């Protein structure tokens, strides 16, 4: 993820905090990304793909 994308997630995080939305999936995703943690959406997609491959 490049700096422009990180900056965009920071703006999303700040806007959601200003709106009082701290429980949505977008907020949790923005928070993780801004804290340098893995993107939870991508992690979930990887887990789902692994489960599909194991079940096939």
PDB file of N, CA and C in Angstrom:
ATOM      1  N   UNK A   1       0.856  -1.166   0.000  1.00  0.00           N
ATOM      2  CA  UNK A   1       0.000   0.000   0.000  1.00  0.00           C
ATOM      3  C   UNK A   1       0.904   1.232   0.000  1.00  0.00           C
ATOM      4  N   UNK A   2       0.625   2.151  -0.896  1.00  0.00           N
ATOM      5  CA  UNK A   2       1.471   3.339  -0.980  1.00  0.00           C
ATOM      6  C   UNK A   2       0.980   4.430  -0.019  1.00  0.00           C
ATOM      7  N   UNK A   3       1.749   5.502   0.066  1.00  0.00           N
ATOM      8  CA  UNK A   3       1.449   6.570   1.022  1.00  0.00           C
ATOM      9  C   UNK A   3       0.138   7.277   0.696  1.00  0.00           C
ATOM     10  N   UNK A   4      -0.171   7.429  -0.568  1.00  0.00           N
ATOM     11  CA  UNK A   4      -1.429   8.086  -0.958  1.00  0.00           C
ATOM     12  C   UNK A   4      -2.615   7.292  -0.419  1.00  0.00           C
ATOM     13  N   UNK A   5      -2.550   5.980  -0.561  1.00  0.00           N
ATOM     14  CA  UNK A   5      -3.642   5.135  -0.068  1.00  0.00           C
ATOM     15  C   UNK A   5      -3.729   5.193   1.457  1.00  0.00           C
ATOM     16  N   UNK A   6      -2.581   5.191   2.126  1.00  0.00           N
ATOM     17  CA  UNK A   6      -2.586   5.310   3.596  1.00  0.00           C
ATOM     18  C   UNK A   6      -3.195   6.644   4.029  1.00  0.00           C
ATOM     19  N   UNK A   7      -2.821   7.714   3.318  1.00  0.00           N
ATOM     20  CA  UNK A   7      -3.377   9.037   3.635  1.00  0.00           C
ATOM     21  C   UNK A   7      -4.892   9.049   3.451  1.00  0.00           C
ATOM     22  N   UNK A   8      -5.377   8.389   2.418  1.00  0.00           N
ATOM     23  CA  UNK A   8      -6.827   8.309   2.203  1.00  0.00           C
ATOM     24  C   UNK A   8      -7.505   7.576   3.356  1.00  0.00           C
ATOM     25  N   UNK A   9      -6.906   6.476   3.812  1.00  0.00           N
ATOM     26  CA  UNK A   9      -7.482   5.741   4.941  1.00  0.00           C
ATOM     27  C   UNK A   9      -7.461   6.589   6.207  1.00  0.00           C
ATOM     28  N   UNK A  10      -6.439   7.431   6.366  1.00  0.00           N
ATOM     29  CA  UNK A  10      -6.390   8.319   7.531  1.00  0.00           C
ATOM     30  C   UNK A  10      -7.560   9.301   7.486  1.00  0.00           C
ATOM     31  N   UNK A  11      -7.859   9.828   6.304  1.00  0.00           N
ATOM     32  CA  UNK A  11      -9.001  10.746   6.167  1.00  0.00           C
ATOM     33  C   UNK A  11     -10.318  10.025   6.452  1.00  0.00           C
ATOM     34  N   UNK A  12     -10.438   8.797   5.980  1.00  0.00           N
ATOM     35  CA  UNK A  12     -11.639   8.004   6.262  1.00  0.00           C
ATOM     36  C   UNK A  12     -11.783   7.810   7.767  1.00  0.00           C
ATOM     37  N   UNK A  13     -10.690   7.434   8.421  1.00  0.00           N
ATOM     38  CA  UNK A  13     -10.704   7.221   9.870  1.00  0.00           C
ATOM     39  C   UNK A  13     -11.155   8.486  10.600  1.00  0.00           C
ATOM     40  N   UNK A  14     -10.579   9.608  10.248  1.00  0.00           N
ATOM     41  CA  UNK A  14     -10.923  10.869  10.910  1.00  0.00           C
ATOM     42  C   UNK A  14     -12.380  11.252  10.670  1.00  0.00           C
ATOM     43  N   UNK A  15     -12.871  11.041   9.462  1.00  0.00           N
ATOM     44  CA  UNK A  15     -14.268  11.379   9.156  1.00  0.00           C
ATOM     45  C   UNK A  15     -15.229  10.489   9.937  1.00  0.00           C
ATOM     46  N   UNK A  16     -14.917   9.206  10.028  1.00  0.00           N
ATOM     47  CA  UNK A  16     -15.786   8.298  10.774  1.00  0.00           C
ATOM     48  C   UNK A  16     -15.762   8.615  12.264  1.00  0.00           C
ATOM     49  N   UNK A  17     -14.596   8.965  12.788  1.00  0.00           N
ATOM     50  CA  UNK A  17     -14.519   9.353  14.199  1.00  0.00           C
ATOM     51  C   UNK A  17     -15.332  10.612  14.450  1.00  0.00           C
ATOM     52  N   UNK A  18     -15.243  11.574  13.544  1.00  0.00           N
ATOM     53  CA  UNK A  18     -15.998  12.821  13.694  1.00  0.00           C
ATOM     54  C   UNK A  18     -17.503  12.561  13.658  1.00  0.00           C
ATOM     55  N   UNK A  19     -17.903  11.545  12.903  1.00  0.00           N
ATOM     56  CA  UNK A  19     -19.322  11.194  12.798  1.00  0.00           C
ATOM     57  C   UNK A  19     -19.779  10.290  13.940  1.00  0.00           C
ATOM     58  N   UNK A  20     -18.839   9.882  14.791  1.00  0.00           N
ATOM     59  CA  UNK A  20     -19.188   9.020  15.912  1.00  0.00           C
ATOM     60  C   UNK A  20     -19.338   7.557  15.535  1.00  0.00           C
ATOM     61  N   UNK A  21     -18.871   7.193  14.363  1.00  0.00           N
ATOM     62  CA  UNK A  21     -18.990   5.811  13.876  1.00  0.00           C
ATOM     63  C   UNK A  21     -17.691   5.063  14.159  1.00  0.00           C
ATOM     64  N   UNK A  22     -17.686   4.327  15.256  1.00  0.00           N
ATOM     65  CA  UNK A  22     -16.482   3.588  15.634  1.00  0.00           C
ATOM     66  C   UNK A  22     -16.712   2.083  15.666  1.00  0.00           C
ATOM     67  N   UNK A  23     -17.783   1.634  15.047  1.00  0.00           N
ATOM     68  CA  UNK A  23     -18.083   0.203  15.067  1.00  0.00           C
ATOM     69  C   UNK A  23     -18.263  -0.390  13.677  1.00  0.00           C
ATOM     70  N   UNK A  24     -18.263   0.432  12.660  1.00  0.00           N
ATOM     71  CA  UNK A  24     -18.492  -0.095  11.312  1.00  0.00           C
ATOM     72  C   UNK A  24     -17.261  -0.841  10.799  1.00  0.00           C
ATOM     73  N   UNK A  25     -17.487  -1.642   9.803  1.00  0.00           N
ATOM     74  CA  UNK A  25     -16.387  -2.359   9.175  1.00  0.00           C
ATOM     75  C   UNK A  25     -15.375  -1.412   8.559  1.00  0.00           C
ATOM     76  N   UNK A  26     -15.862  -0.313   7.985  1.00  0.00           N
ATOM     77  CA  UNK A  26     -14.939   0.660   7.401  1.00  0.00           C
ATOM     78  C   UNK A  26     -14.055   1.282   8.475  1.00  0.00           C
ATOM     79  N   UNK A  27     -14.648   1.594   9.631  1.00  0.00           N
ATOM     80  CA  UNK A  27     -13.850   2.184  10.706  1.00  0.00           C
ATOM     81  C   UNK A  27     -12.789   1.202  11.184  1.00  0.00           C
ATOM     82  N   UNK A  28     -13.191  -0.046  11.421  1.00  0.00           N
ATOM     83  CA  UNK A  28     -12.235  -1.040  11.908  1.00  0.00           C
ATOM     84  C   UNK A  28     -11.120  -1.265  10.892  1.00  0.00           C
ATOM     85  N   UNK A  29     -11.480  -1.268   9.626  1.00  0.00           N
ATOM     86  CA  UNK A  29     -10.475  -1.441   8.580  1.00  0.00           C
ATOM     87  C   UNK A  29      -9.531  -0.237   8.541  1.00  0.00           C
ATOM     88  N   UNK A  30     -10.089   0.966   8.556  1.00  0.00           N
ATOM     89  CA  UNK A  30      -9.262   2.176   8.525  1.00  0.00           C
ATOM     90  C   UNK A  30      -8.345   2.240   9.737  1.00  0.00           C
ATOM     91  N   UNK A  31      -8.863   1.882  10.889  1.00  0.00           N
ATOM     92  CA  UNK A  31      -8.067   1.914  12.109  1.00  0.00           C
ATOM     93  C   UNK A  31      -6.888   0.946  12.013  1.00  0.00           C
ATOM     94  N   UNK A  32      -7.142  -0.254  11.551  1.00  0.00           N
ATOM     95  CA  UNK A  32      -6.070  -1.244  11.423  1.00  0.00           C
ATOM     96  C   UNK A  32      -5.003  -0.750  10.452  1.00  0.00           C
ATOM     97  N   UNK A  33      -5.419  -0.273   9.298  1.00  0.00           N
ATOM     98  CA  UNK A  33      -4.470   0.185   8.288  1.00  0.00           C
ATOM     99  C   UNK A  33      -3.646   1.356   8.821  1.00  0.00           C
ATOM    100  N   UNK A  34      -4.294   2.307   9.480  1.00  0.00           N
ATOM    101  CA  UNK A  34      -3.584   3.479   9.995  1.00  0.00           C
ATOM    102  C   UNK A  34      -2.644   3.131  11.141  1.00  0.00           C
ATOM    103  N   UNK A  35      -2.911   2.029  11.823  1.00  0.00           N
ATOM    104  CA  UNK A  35      -2.034   1.585  12.910  1.00  0.00           C
ATOM    105  C   UNK A  35      -0.934   0.654  12.419  1.00  0.00           C
ATOM    106  N   UNK A  36      -0.842   0.495  11.104  1.00  0.00           N
ATOM    107  CA  UNK A  36       0.207  -0.343  10.544  1.00  0.00           C
ATOM    108  C   UNK A  36      -0.066  -1.833  10.638  1.00  0.00           C
ATOM    109  N   UNK A  37      -1.299  -2.183  10.947  1.00  0.00           N
ATOM    110  CA  UNK A  37      -1.690  -3.590  11.042  1.00  0.00           C
ATOM    111  C   UNK A  37      -2.161  -4.077   9.670  1.00  0.00           C
ATOM    112  N   UNK A  38      -2.235  -5.387   9.485  1.00  0.00           N
ATOM    113  CA  UNK A  38      -2.732  -5.900   8.202  1.00  0.00           C
ATOM    114  C   UNK A  38      -4.182  -5.481   7.960  1.00  0.00           C
ATOM    115  N   UNK A  39      -4.522  -5.318   6.701  1.00  0.00           N
ATOM    116  CA  UNK A  39      -5.882  -4.980   6.302  1.00  0.00           C
ATOM    117  C   UNK A  39      -6.792  -6.157   6.651  1.00  0.00           C
ATOM    118  N   UNK A  40      -7.744  -5.987   7.573  1.00  0.00           N
ATOM    119  CA  UNK A  40      -8.591  -7.107   7.983  1.00  0.00           C
ATOM    120  C   UNK A  40      -9.441  -7.672   6.842  1.00  0.00           C
ATOM    121  N   UNK A  41      -9.806  -6.860   5.883  1.00  0.00           N
ATOM    122  CA  UNK A  41     -10.592  -7.356   4.754  1.00  0.00           C
ATOM    123  C   UNK A  41      -9.756  -8.315   3.907  1.00  0.00           C
ATOM    124  N   UNK A  42      -8.517  -7.950   3.646  1.00  0.00           N
ATOM    125  CA  UNK A  42      -7.652  -8.820   2.855  1.00  0.00           C
ATOM    126  C   UNK A  42      -7.343 -10.109   3.605  1.00  0.00           C
ATOM    127  N   UNK A  43      -7.157 -10.004   4.913  1.00  0.00           N
ATOM    128  CA  UNK A  43      -6.912 -11.209   5.706  1.00  0.00           C
ATOM    129  C   UNK A  43      -8.111 -12.154   5.640  1.00  0.00           C
ATOM    130  N   UNK A  44      -9.317 -11.607   5.728  1.00  0.00           N
ATOM    131  CA  UNK A  44     -10.517 -12.435   5.668  1.00  0.00           C
ATOM    132  C   UNK A  44     -10.662 -13.079   4.293  1.00  0.00           C
ATOM    133  N   UNK A  45     -10.370 -12.322   3.253  1.00  0.00           N
ATOM    134  CA  UNK A  45     -10.445 -12.878   1.902  1.00  0.00           C
ATOM    135  C   UNK A  45      -9.462 -14.036   1.735  1.00  0.00           C
ATOM    136  N   UNK A  46      -8.265 -13.899   2.306  1.00  0.00           N
ATOM    137  CA  UNK A  46      -7.274 -14.970   2.224  1.00  0.00           C
ATOM    138  C   UNK A  46      -7.753 -16.208   2.973  1.00  0.00           C
ATOM    139  N   UNK A  47      -8.339 -16.017   4.152  1.00  0.00           N
ATOM    140  CA  UNK A  47      -8.866 -17.146   4.926  1.00  0.00           C
ATOM    141  C   UNK A  47      -9.991 -17.845   4.166  1.00  0.00           C
ATOM    142  N   UNK A  48     -10.878 -17.047   3.575  1.00  0.00           N
ATOM    143  CA  UNK A  48     -11.985 -17.618   2.806  1.00  0.00           C
ATOM    144  C   UNK A  48     -11.464 -18.432   1.625  1.00  0.00           C
ATOM    145  N   UNK A  49     -10.452 -17.907   0.944  1.00  0.00           N
ATOM    146  CA  UNK A  49      -9.873 -18.614  -0.196  1.00  0.00           C
ATOM    147  C   UNK A  49      -9.241 -19.928   0.254  1.00  0.00           C
ATOM    148  N   UNK A  50      -8.528 -19.904   1.371  1.00  0.00           N
ATOM    149  CA  UNK A  50      -7.905 -21.125   1.889  1.00  0.00           C
ATOM    150  C   UNK A  50      -8.962 -22.171   2.234  1.00  0.00           C
ATOM    151  N   UNK A  51     -10.069 -21.732   2.826  1.00  0.00           N
ATOM    152  CA  UNK A  51     -11.139 -22.664   3.177  1.00  0.00           C
ATOM    153  C   UNK A  51     -11.768 -23.270   1.928  1.00  0.00           C
ATOM    154  N   UNK A  52     -11.951 -22.453   0.897  1.00  0.00           N
ATOM    155  CA  UNK A  52     -12.509 -22.968  -0.358  1.00  0.00           C
ATOM    156  C   UNK A  52     -11.571 -24.001  -0.976  1.00  0.00           C
ATOM    157  N   UNK A  53     -10.280 -23.719  -0.929  1.00  0.00           N
ATOM    158  CA  UNK A  53      -9.304 -24.645  -1.505  1.00  0.00           C
ATOM    159  C   UNK A  53      -9.249 -25.953  -0.717  1.00  0.00           C
ATOM    160  N   UNK A  54      -9.394 -25.880   0.589  1.00  0.00           N
ATOM    161  CA  UNK A  54      -9.355 -27.088   1.411  1.00  0.00           C
ATOM    162  C   UNK A  54     -10.615 -27.922   1.217  1.00  0.00           C
ATOM    163  N   UNK A  55     -11.718 -27.260   0.950  1.00  0.00           N
ATOM    164  CA  UNK A  55     -12.980 -27.958   0.768  1.00  0.00           C
ATOM    165  C   UNK A  55     -13.154 -28.532  -0.628  1.00  0.00           C
ATOM    166  N   UNK A  56     -12.312 -28.126  -1.532  1.00  0.00           N
ATOM    167  CA  UNK A  56     -12.456 -28.587  -2.931  1.00  0.00           C
ATOM    168  C   UNK A  56     -11.879 -29.961  -3.159  1.00  0.00           C
TER     169      UNK A  56
END
